Amino acid sequence: MDHFNYAGGVLHAEDVPLPEIAGRIGTPVYVYSAATLTRHFNLFRQALAWTDHLVCFAVKANSNLAVLRLLGDLGAGMDVVSGGEYCRARAAGVPGERIVFSGVGKTRDEMQSVISGGIRQFNVESEAELMALSAVAAAMGAVVPITVRVNPDVDAMTHAKIATGKSENKFGIPIARAREVYALAATLPGLRVVGIDMHIGSQLTDLEPYRAAYAKLAVLARALRADGHDIARLDLGGGLGIPYRRDNAAPPLPMEYGQVVRETVGDLGCEIQIEPGRNIAGNAGVLLASVIYLKQGEGRDFLILDAAMNDLIRPAMYDAHHDIIPVRQPVVGAAVSPVDVVGPVCETGDTFARGAQLPALGQGDLVAFRSAGAYGAVMASEYNTRPLVPEVLVSGDRWALIRARPTIEEMLARDSIPAWL
Ligand code: PLP
């Protein structure tokens, strides 16, 4: 459920009509609903209410400071994958003890600044990283809490580019070698083992891969305890999918996911940590765009929007589907016809949908891409020298610009021409 609904014939974000935002900010623009973000975060909390837990929002899904502040104020932890994301979480007011540092390629500089700033745990992904972290921490006179991310070799049954739990993926340490790596960790200075970490992929629409992976994790947890390690915390990653198509069966709910967690690792008495991103932010955002032109091609019509692949790359990158709906509610029974929805970027890949069934739209009409709150604005670029897409947050009848669109002058001012040219 989200808070983007028609009222009085116009699509609203909560109580704000979207044309009001488009009129003031222009398009394209991302619009987020605070009520939806809050609702989705609370669903995960409720799903784990049976145990000690921390829901860490995966900052990579949506890293706007206002979004992080909202979630942080609700008590969320943050899962970050770079020094930059760590700085965002801190700037949003989240204390270090609620921030987890994941990722396969943490640099020594990043380790150092995160240790100085305070951190809940490092999720270590290789022996090389373990050695580097030990050296950095020991040189600083610090002892840092760590988990090792293990790769269970489970097929998450999702898009290949966002599957992370198969042995051929770059993530984690093969679960078969985990005891060896924990034994190494125990001998190294500057490190304190606190648990185990796992994340098997994103946009999972079936709970069985989780069940299989967490069952392996439970076996490992017992073996590591028998080896003498203090396994007090399990970080189970994120990945629960969202319904991108309204007409498809919905993926499992957070409550059902929480039940799988309980059934597989619930009896270990560990604190449970999870890292959902998409499920919290995805359906909490839309991308608003305007029609620039309608064009008749050979046997197909094109709806050319002012949003492009640089603003929302998921369709070009993952062949992802986003429902595209008119902001003015079509009359009941309005005729629809197939159009290819495209952007102005000079690539055929800049196609959002082929043969989308849409009612007649004209120049200047607004459309909304649903389910665009996660992996939307964060992956936006200025390709084709198109200004970075702005973001707006709505709460009830209030709204605010939370990332401004740069002017072309500001964009050009970031480049410099060497004096010798
Ligand atoms: N945790 C880690 C380590 C990730 O790599 C990701 C994304 O792939 C997430 C959490 C969040 O995944 P999702 O947004 O699908 O919940």
Coordinates of C-alpha atoms and ligand atoms in Angstrom, one line a residue:
M1 CA 0.0 0.0 0.0
D2 CA 1.2 3.5 -0.8
H3 CA -0.1 7.1 -0.5
F4 CA -0.3 8.0 -4.2
N5 CA -4.0 8.0 -5.1
Y6 CA -6.4 9.9 -7.3
A7 CA -8.6 12.5 -5.5
G8 CA -10.9 14.9 -7.4
G9 CA -9.6 13.5 -10.7
V10 CA -5.9 14.2 -10.0
L11 CA -3.1 12.0 -8.7
H12 CA -2.0 13.1 -5.2
A13 CA 1.0 12.3 -3.0
E14 CA -0.8 12.1 0.3
D15 CA -2.8 15.4 0.4
V16 CA -0.7 17.2 -2.2
P17 CA -1.9 17.3 -5.9
L18 CA 1.1 16.4 -8.1
P19 CA 0.4 19.2 -10.6
E20 CA 1.1 21.7 -7.8
I21 CA 4.7 20.2 -7.4
A22 CA 5.2 20.0 -11.1
G23 CA 4.1 23.6 -11.5
R24 CA 6.6 24.9 -8.9
I25 CA 9.6 22.6 -9.4
G26 CA 9.2 21.6 -13.0
T27 CA 9.6 18.1 -14.3
P28 CA 11.1 15.6 -14.2
V29 CA 11.0 15.4 -10.4
Y30 CA 10.9 12.6 -7.8
V31 CA 8.2 12.8 -5.2
Y32 CA 8.3 10.7 -2.0
S33 CA 5.6 10.1 0.6
A34 CA 6.7 10.3 4.2
A35 CA 3.6 8.3 5.3
T36 CA 4.6 5.4 3.0
L37 CA 8.2 5.4 4.1
T38 CA 7.0 5.3 7.7
R39 CA 4.5 2.6 7.1
H40 CA 7.0 0.3 5.3
F41 CA 9.7 0.8 7.9
N42 CA 7.2 0.0 10.7
L43 CA 6.1 -3.2 8.9
F44 CA 9.6 -4.6 9.2
R45 CA 9.7 -3.6 12.9
Q46 CA 6.5 -5.4 13.5
A47 CA 7.7 -8.4 11.5
L48 CA 10.6 -8.8 14.0
A49 CA 8.8 -7.7 17.1
W50 CA 9.2 -11.2 18.5
T51 CA 13.0 -10.6 19.1
D52 CA 15.7 -8.1 19.7
H53 CA 16.3 -6.4 16.3
L54 CA 17.5 -3.5 14.3
V55 CA 16.1 -2.6 10.9
C56 CA 19.0 -0.9 9.0
F57 CA 17.7 0.9 5.9
A58 CA 20.0 0.2 2.9
V59 CA 21.1 3.7 2.1
K60 CA 22.0 2.7 -1.5
A61 CA 18.3 2.5 -2.3
N62 CA 17.6 6.2 -1.5
S63 CA 20.3 8.3 0.1
N64 CA 18.6 11.7 0.3
L65 CA 19.3 13.3 3.7
A66 CA 15.7 14.1 4.3
V67 CA 14.7 10.4 3.8
L68 CA 17.5 9.2 6.0
R69 CA 16.5 11.8 8.7
L70 CA 12.9 10.6 8.6
L71 CA 13.9 7.0 8.9
G72 CA 16.6 7.7 11.5
D73 CA 14.1 9.5 13.7
L74 CA 11.9 6.5 13.6
G75 CA 14.8 4.5 15.1
A76 CA 16.2 3.0 11.9
G77 CA 19.8 1.9 11.6
M78 CA 21.6 2.4 8.3
D79 CA 23.4 0.0 6.1
V80 CA 26.1 1.9 4.1
V81 CA 28.4 0.7 1.3
S82 CA 30.8 3.6 1.0
G83 CA 32.4 6.3 3.0
G84 CA 30.1 8.8 1.3
E85 CA 27.0 6.9 2.4
Y86 CA 28.4 6.8 5.9
C87 CA 28.8 10.6 5.8
R88 CA 25.2 10.9 4.6
A89 CA 23.8 8.8 7.4
R90 CA 25.8 10.8 10.0
A91 CA 24.8 14.1 8.4
A92 CA 21.1 13.0 8.7
G93 CA 21.7 12.6 12.4
V94 CA 22.1 8.8 12.7
P95 CA 24.6 7.8 15.4
G96 CA 27.5 5.6 14.5
E97 CA 26.3 2.8 16.7
R98 CA 23.3 2.3 14.4
I99 CA 25.4 2.3 11.2
V100 CA 26.6 -0.9 9.5
F101 CA 29.4 -0.8 6.9
S102 CA 28.9 -3.4 4.0
G103 CA 30.6 -3.7 0.6
V104 CA 33.3 -5.7 -1.1
G105 CA 35.9 -2.9 -1.6
K106 CA 36.2 -0.8 1.5
T107 CA 39.4 1.3 1.3
R108 CA 41.7 1.9 4.2
D109 CA 40.8 5.6 4.1
E110 CA 37.1 4.7 4.4
M111 CA 37.9 2.3 7.3
Q112 CA 39.8 4.9 9.1
S113 CA 37.2 7.7 8.9
V114 CA 34.4 5.3 9.8
I115 CA 36.2 4.0 12.8
S116 CA 36.9 7.6 14.0
G117 CA 33.2 8.5 13.4
G118 CA 31.8 5.4 15.2
I119 CA 30.4 2.3 13.8
R120 CA 28.1 -0.6 14.8
Q121 CA 29.9 -3.2 12.8
F122 CA 31.9 -3.9 9.7
N123 CA 30.5 -6.7 7.4
V124 CA 33.8 -8.1 6.1
E125 CA 33.8 -9.7 2.7
S126 CA 37.3 -11.2 2.3
E127 CA 40.4 -12.3 4.1
A128 CA 42.3 -9.4 2.4
E129 CA 39.8 -7.0 3.9
L130 CA 40.0 -8.7 7.3
M131 CA 43.8 -8.1 7.3
A132 CA 43.5 -4.5 6.2
L133 CA 40.8 -3.7 8.7
S134 CA 42.8 -5.3 11.5
A135 CA 45.9 -3.3 10.5
V136 CA 43.9 0.0 10.3
A137 CA 42.1 -0.6 13.6
A138 CA 45.1 -1.7 15.5
A139 CA 47.1 1.3 14.3
M140 CA 44.3 3.5 15.7
G141 CA 44.3 1.6 19.0
A142 CA 40.7 0.6 18.3
V143 CA 38.8 -2.7 18.5
V144 CA 36.0 -2.8 15.9
P145 CA 33.0 -5.1 15.9
I146 CA 32.9 -7.3 12.8
T147 CA 30.8 -10.0 11.1
V148 CA 31.9 -11.9 8.1
R149 CA 29.6 -11.9 5.1
V150 CA 29.1 -15.5 4.0
N151 CA 28.0 -16.5 0.6
P152 CA 25.5 -19.5 0.9
D153 CA 25.5 -20.4 -2.8
V154 CA 21.7 -20.1 -3.0
D155 CA 19.9 -18.9 -6.1
A156 CA 17.8 -15.9 -5.1
M157 CA 15.7 -16.3 -8.4
T158 CA 16.0 -12.6 -9.2
H159 CA 17.6 -10.6 -12.0
A160 CA 21.2 -11.7 -12.6
K161 CA 22.6 -8.2 -12.0
I162 CA 21.1 -8.1 -8.5
A163 CA 21.7 -11.6 -7.4
T164 CA 24.5 -11.8 -4.8
G165 CA 24.3 -15.1 -3.0
K166 CA 25.6 -17.5 -5.7
S167 CA 29.1 -18.8 -5.5
E168 CA 29.9 -17.1 -8.9
N169 CA 29.0 -13.7 -7.4
K170 CA 31.7 -11.4 -6.0
F171 CA 30.1 -11.1 -2.6
G172 CA 31.1 -12.7 0.7
I173 CA 33.2 -15.7 1.7
P174 CA 32.1 -19.2 0.6
I175 CA 30.2 -20.6 3.5
A176 CA 32.3 -23.7 3.4
R177 CA 35.4 -21.6 4.3
A178 CA 33.7 -19.5 6.9
R179 CA 35.0 -21.4 10.0
E180 CA 38.6 -21.0 8.7
V181 CA 38.1 -17.2 8.2
Y182 CA 36.5 -16.8 11.7
A183 CA 39.5 -18.6 13.1
L184 CA 41.8 -16.2 11.4
A185 CA 39.7 -13.2 12.6
A186 CA 40.0 -14.4 16.2
T187 CA 43.8 -14.2 16.0
L188 CA 44.0 -10.7 14.5
P189 CA 44.3 -7.5 16.7
G190 CA 41.8 -4.7 16.4
L191 CA 38.8 -7.0 15.6
R192 CA 35.9 -8.3 17.7
V193 CA 33.6 -10.9 16.2
V194 CA 30.0 -10.1 17.0
G195 CA 28.0 -12.2 14.5
I196 CA 27.5 -13.4 10.9
D197 CA 26.2 -11.5 7.9
M198 CA 24.5 -12.6 4.7
H199 CA 22.7 -10.8 1.8
I200 CA 21.5 -13.0 -1.1
G201 CA 20.1 -10.5 -3.6
S202 CA 17.5 -7.9 -4.3
Q203 CA 13.9 -7.9 -5.5
L204 CA 13.3 -11.4 -4.2
T205 CA 9.7 -12.4 -4.8
D206 CA 9.8 -15.8 -3.2
L207 CA 10.7 -16.7 0.4
E208 CA 12.2 -20.1 -0.3
P209 CA 15.7 -18.8 -1.2
Y210 CA 15.7 -17.0 2.2
R211 CA 14.6 -20.1 3.9
A212 CA 17.4 -22.2 2.3
A213 CA 20.0 -19.5 3.0
Y214 CA 19.0 -18.9 6.6
A215 CA 18.9 -22.6 7.3
K216 CA 22.6 -22.8 6.2
L217 CA 23.3 -19.8 8.4
A218 CA 21.8 -21.4 11.4
V219 CA 24.1 -24.5 11.0
L220 CA 27.1 -22.2 10.6
A221 CA 26.2 -20.2 13.7
R222 CA 26.1 -23.3 15.8
A223 CA 29.4 -24.5 14.4
L224 CA 31.1 -21.1 15.1
R225 CA 29.7 -21.1 18.6
A226 CA 31.2 -24.6 19.1
D227 CA 34.5 -23.2 17.9
G228 CA 34.3 -20.6 20.6
H229 CA 33.2 -17.5 18.7
D230 CA 30.7 -15.0 20.2
I231 CA 27.8 -15.2 17.7
A232 CA 25.3 -12.8 19.2
R233 CA 24.0 -11.0 16.1
L234 CA 22.8 -12.1 12.7
D235 CA 22.6 -9.6 9.9
L236 CA 20.3 -11.2 7.3
G237 CA 20.6 -8.5 4.6
G238 CA 17.7 -7.1 2.6
G239 CA 16.2 -7.9 -0.7
L240 CA 12.5 -8.4 -0.1
G241 CA 10.8 -7.5 -3.4
I242 CA 8.0 -5.1 -4.2
P243 CA 5.1 -5.3 -6.6
Y244 CA 6.2 -3.3 -9.7
R245 CA 3.1 -4.4 -11.6
R246 CA -0.2 -3.8 -10.0
D247 CA -1.8 -6.6 -12.0
N248 CA 0.7 -9.3 -10.8
A249 CA 0.6 -11.4 -7.7
A250 CA 2.2 -9.4 -4.9
P251 CA 5.5 -10.6 -3.4
P252 CA 5.5 -11.9 0.2
L253 CA 4.9 -9.3 2.9
P254 CA 7.4 -8.3 5.6
M255 CA 5.4 -10.2 8.2
E256 CA 5.7 -13.5 6.2
Y257 CA 9.4 -12.8 5.8
G258 CA 9.7 -12.3 9.6
Q259 CA 8.1 -15.7 10.1
V260 CA 10.7 -17.3 7.9
V261 CA 13.4 -15.6 10.0
R262 CA 11.8 -16.9 13.1
E263 CA 11.5 -20.4 11.8
T264 CA 15.1 -20.7 10.6
V265 CA 17.2 -18.7 13.0
G266 CA 14.8 -17.7 15.7
D267 CA 15.9 -20.3 18.3
L268 CA 19.6 -19.1 18.2
G269 CA 18.8 -16.3 20.6
C270 CA 20.7 -13.8 18.4
E271 CA 19.8 -10.2 17.9
I272 CA 18.4 -10.0 14.3
Q273 CA 19.5 -7.2 12.0
I274 CA 18.1 -6.7 8.5
E275 CA 19.0 -4.3 5.6
P276 CA 15.9 -3.6 3.5
G277 CA 16.1 -0.8 1.0
R278 CA 13.7 -1.3 -1.9
N279 CA 10.8 -2.5 0.2
I280 CA 10.9 0.6 2.4
A281 CA 11.5 3.2 -0.3
G282 CA 10.4 1.7 -3.6
N283 CA 6.6 2.3 -3.5
A284 CA 7.2 5.4 -1.5
G285 CA 8.2 7.4 -4.5
V286 CA 7.0 8.4 -8.0
L287 CA 8.9 10.0 -10.8
L288 CA 6.8 12.8 -12.4
A289 CA 7.4 13.7 -16.0
S290 CA 5.7 15.7 -18.7
V291 CA 4.9 14.8 -22.3
I292 CA 7.1 16.8 -24.8
Y293 CA 5.8 15.3 -28.0
L294 CA 3.7 12.6 -29.5
K295 CA 5.3 11.1 -32.6
Q296 CA 3.9 8.6 -35.1
G297 CA 6.4 6.1 -36.2
E298 CA 6.1 3.2 -38.7
G299 CA 3.4 1.1 -37.1
R300 CA 3.9 2.5 -33.6
D301 CA 3.4 5.6 -31.7
F302 CA 6.0 7.2 -29.4
L303 CA 5.2 9.2 -26.3
I304 CA 8.3 11.4 -25.8
L305 CA 8.7 12.5 -22.1
D306 CA 11.0 15.0 -20.5
A307 CA 12.3 12.2 -18.2
A308 CA 15.0 9.9 -19.6
M309 CA 17.2 7.0 -18.7
N310 CA 19.6 9.3 -16.9
D311 CA 16.8 10.1 -14.4
L312 CA 15.5 6.5 -14.0
I313 CA 17.9 3.9 -15.4
R314 CA 16.2 0.7 -14.1
P315 CA 14.3 0.0 -17.4
A316 CA 17.5 0.4 -19.5
M317 CA 19.7 -1.4 -17.0
Y318 CA 17.6 -4.3 -15.7
D319 CA 14.7 -4.4 -18.2
A320 CA 12.6 -3.3 -15.3
H321 CA 8.9 -2.4 -15.5
H322 CA 7.4 0.7 -13.9
D323 CA 3.7 1.3 -14.2
I324 CA 3.2 4.6 -16.0
I325 CA 0.0 6.4 -15.2
P326 CA -1.5 9.8 -16.2
V327 CA -1.7 12.3 -13.4
R328 CA -5.2 13.5 -14.6
Q329 CA -7.4 10.5 -13.9
P330 CA -8.8 9.1 -17.1
V331 CA -12.6 8.9 -17.3
V332 CA -14.0 5.5 -16.6
G333 CA -14.0 3.5 -19.8
A334 CA -11.6 5.9 -21.6
A335 CA -10.1 4.3 -24.7
V336 CA -6.4 3.2 -24.4
S337 CA -4.0 2.6 -27.2
P338 CA -0.4 1.2 -27.3
V339 CA 2.5 3.6 -27.2
D340 CA 6.2 3.3 -26.7
V341 CA 7.2 5.6 -23.8
V342 CA 10.6 7.1 -24.4
G343 CA 12.9 9.8 -23.2
P344 CA 15.0 12.4 -25.1
V345 CA 18.4 10.8 -24.6
C346 CA 20.2 9.8 -27.8
E347 CA 20.1 6.1 -27.3
T348 CA 17.5 3.5 -28.2
G349 CA 18.0 2.1 -24.7
D350 CA 16.2 5.2 -23.5
T351 CA 12.9 3.4 -23.6
F352 CA 10.7 3.1 -20.5
A353 CA 8.0 0.9 -22.0
R354 CA 7.0 -0.7 -25.3
G355 CA 3.3 -0.9 -26.2
A356 CA 2.1 0.6 -22.9
Q357 CA -1.6 0.9 -22.9
L358 CA -2.3 4.6 -22.2
P359 CA -5.2 6.9 -22.7
A360 CA -4.7 9.8 -25.1
L361 CA -2.1 12.2 -23.8
G362 CA -1.1 15.5 -25.2
Q363 CA 1.9 17.9 -25.0
G364 CA 2.4 19.1 -21.4
D365 CA 0.3 16.4 -19.8
L366 CA 1.8 14.9 -16.7
V367 CA 2.5 11.2 -16.1
A368 CA 3.9 9.4 -13.0
F369 CA 6.2 6.4 -12.9
R370 CA 5.1 4.3 -9.9
S371 CA 7.5 2.4 -7.6
A372 CA 10.4 4.8 -8.3
G373 CA 11.4 5.6 -4.8
A374 CA 14.3 3.0 -4.6
Y375 CA 17.2 2.9 -7.0
G376 CA 15.8 5.8 -8.9
A377 CA 17.2 9.2 -7.9
V378 CA 20.3 7.5 -6.4
M379 CA 21.3 6.1 -9.8
A380 CA 20.5 9.3 -11.7
S381 CA 23.2 11.0 -13.7
E382 CA 23.7 14.0 -15.9
Y383 CA 24.2 12.1 -19.1
N384 CA 23.5 14.2 -22.1
T385 CA 24.1 17.2 -19.8
R386 CA 20.7 16.9 -18.4
P387 CA 20.5 18.5 -14.9
L388 CA 20.4 16.0 -12.0
V389 CA 16.8 15.3 -11.3
P390 CA 15.4 17.0 -8.2
E391 CA 13.6 15.4 -5.3
V392 CA 10.6 16.4 -3.2
L393 CA 9.2 15.0 0.1
V394 CA 5.5 15.2 1.0
S395 CA 4.0 14.8 4.4
G396 CA 0.3 15.3 4.7
D397 CA -0.4 18.6 3.0
R398 CA 3.2 19.8 3.4
W399 CA 5.9 19.4 0.8
A400 CA 9.5 20.5 0.4
L401 CA 12.2 20.4 -2.2
I402 CA 14.9 18.1 -0.7
R403 CA 17.3 18.1 -3.6
A404 CA 17.4 21.1 -6.0
R405 CA 17.9 20.8 -9.7
P406 CA 21.2 22.3 -10.6
T407 CA 21.3 25.1 -13.2
I408 CA 23.3 24.5 -16.4
E409 CA 25.7 27.2 -15.2
E410 CA 26.3 25.2 -12.0
M411 CA 26.9 22.1 -14.0
L412 CA 29.4 23.7 -16.4
A413 CA 31.2 25.4 -13.5
R414 CA 32.3 22.0 -12.2
D415 CA 34.5 21.5 -15.2
S416 CA 37.7 23.4 -15.8
I417 CA 39.7 24.0 -18.9
P418 CA 43.5 23.8 -18.3
A419 CA 45.4 27.0 -19.0
W420 CA 47.6 25.1 -21.5
L421 CA 44.7 24.4 -23.8
Ligands
PLP1 N1 22.3 -5.0 1.9 C1 23.3 -5.2 0.9 C2 24.6 -5.6 1.4 C3 23.0 -4.9 -0.4 O1 23.9 -5.1 -1.3 C4 21.7 -4.5 -0.8 C5 21.3 -4.3 -2.2 O2 21.6 -5.1 -3.0 C6 20.7 -4.3 0.3 C7 21.1 -4.6 1.6 C8 19.3 -3.8 0.0 O3 18.6 -4.6 -0.9 P1 17.1 -4.3 -1.2 O4 17.1 -2.8 -1.6 O5 16.7 -5.2 -2.3 O6 16.4 -4.5 0.1

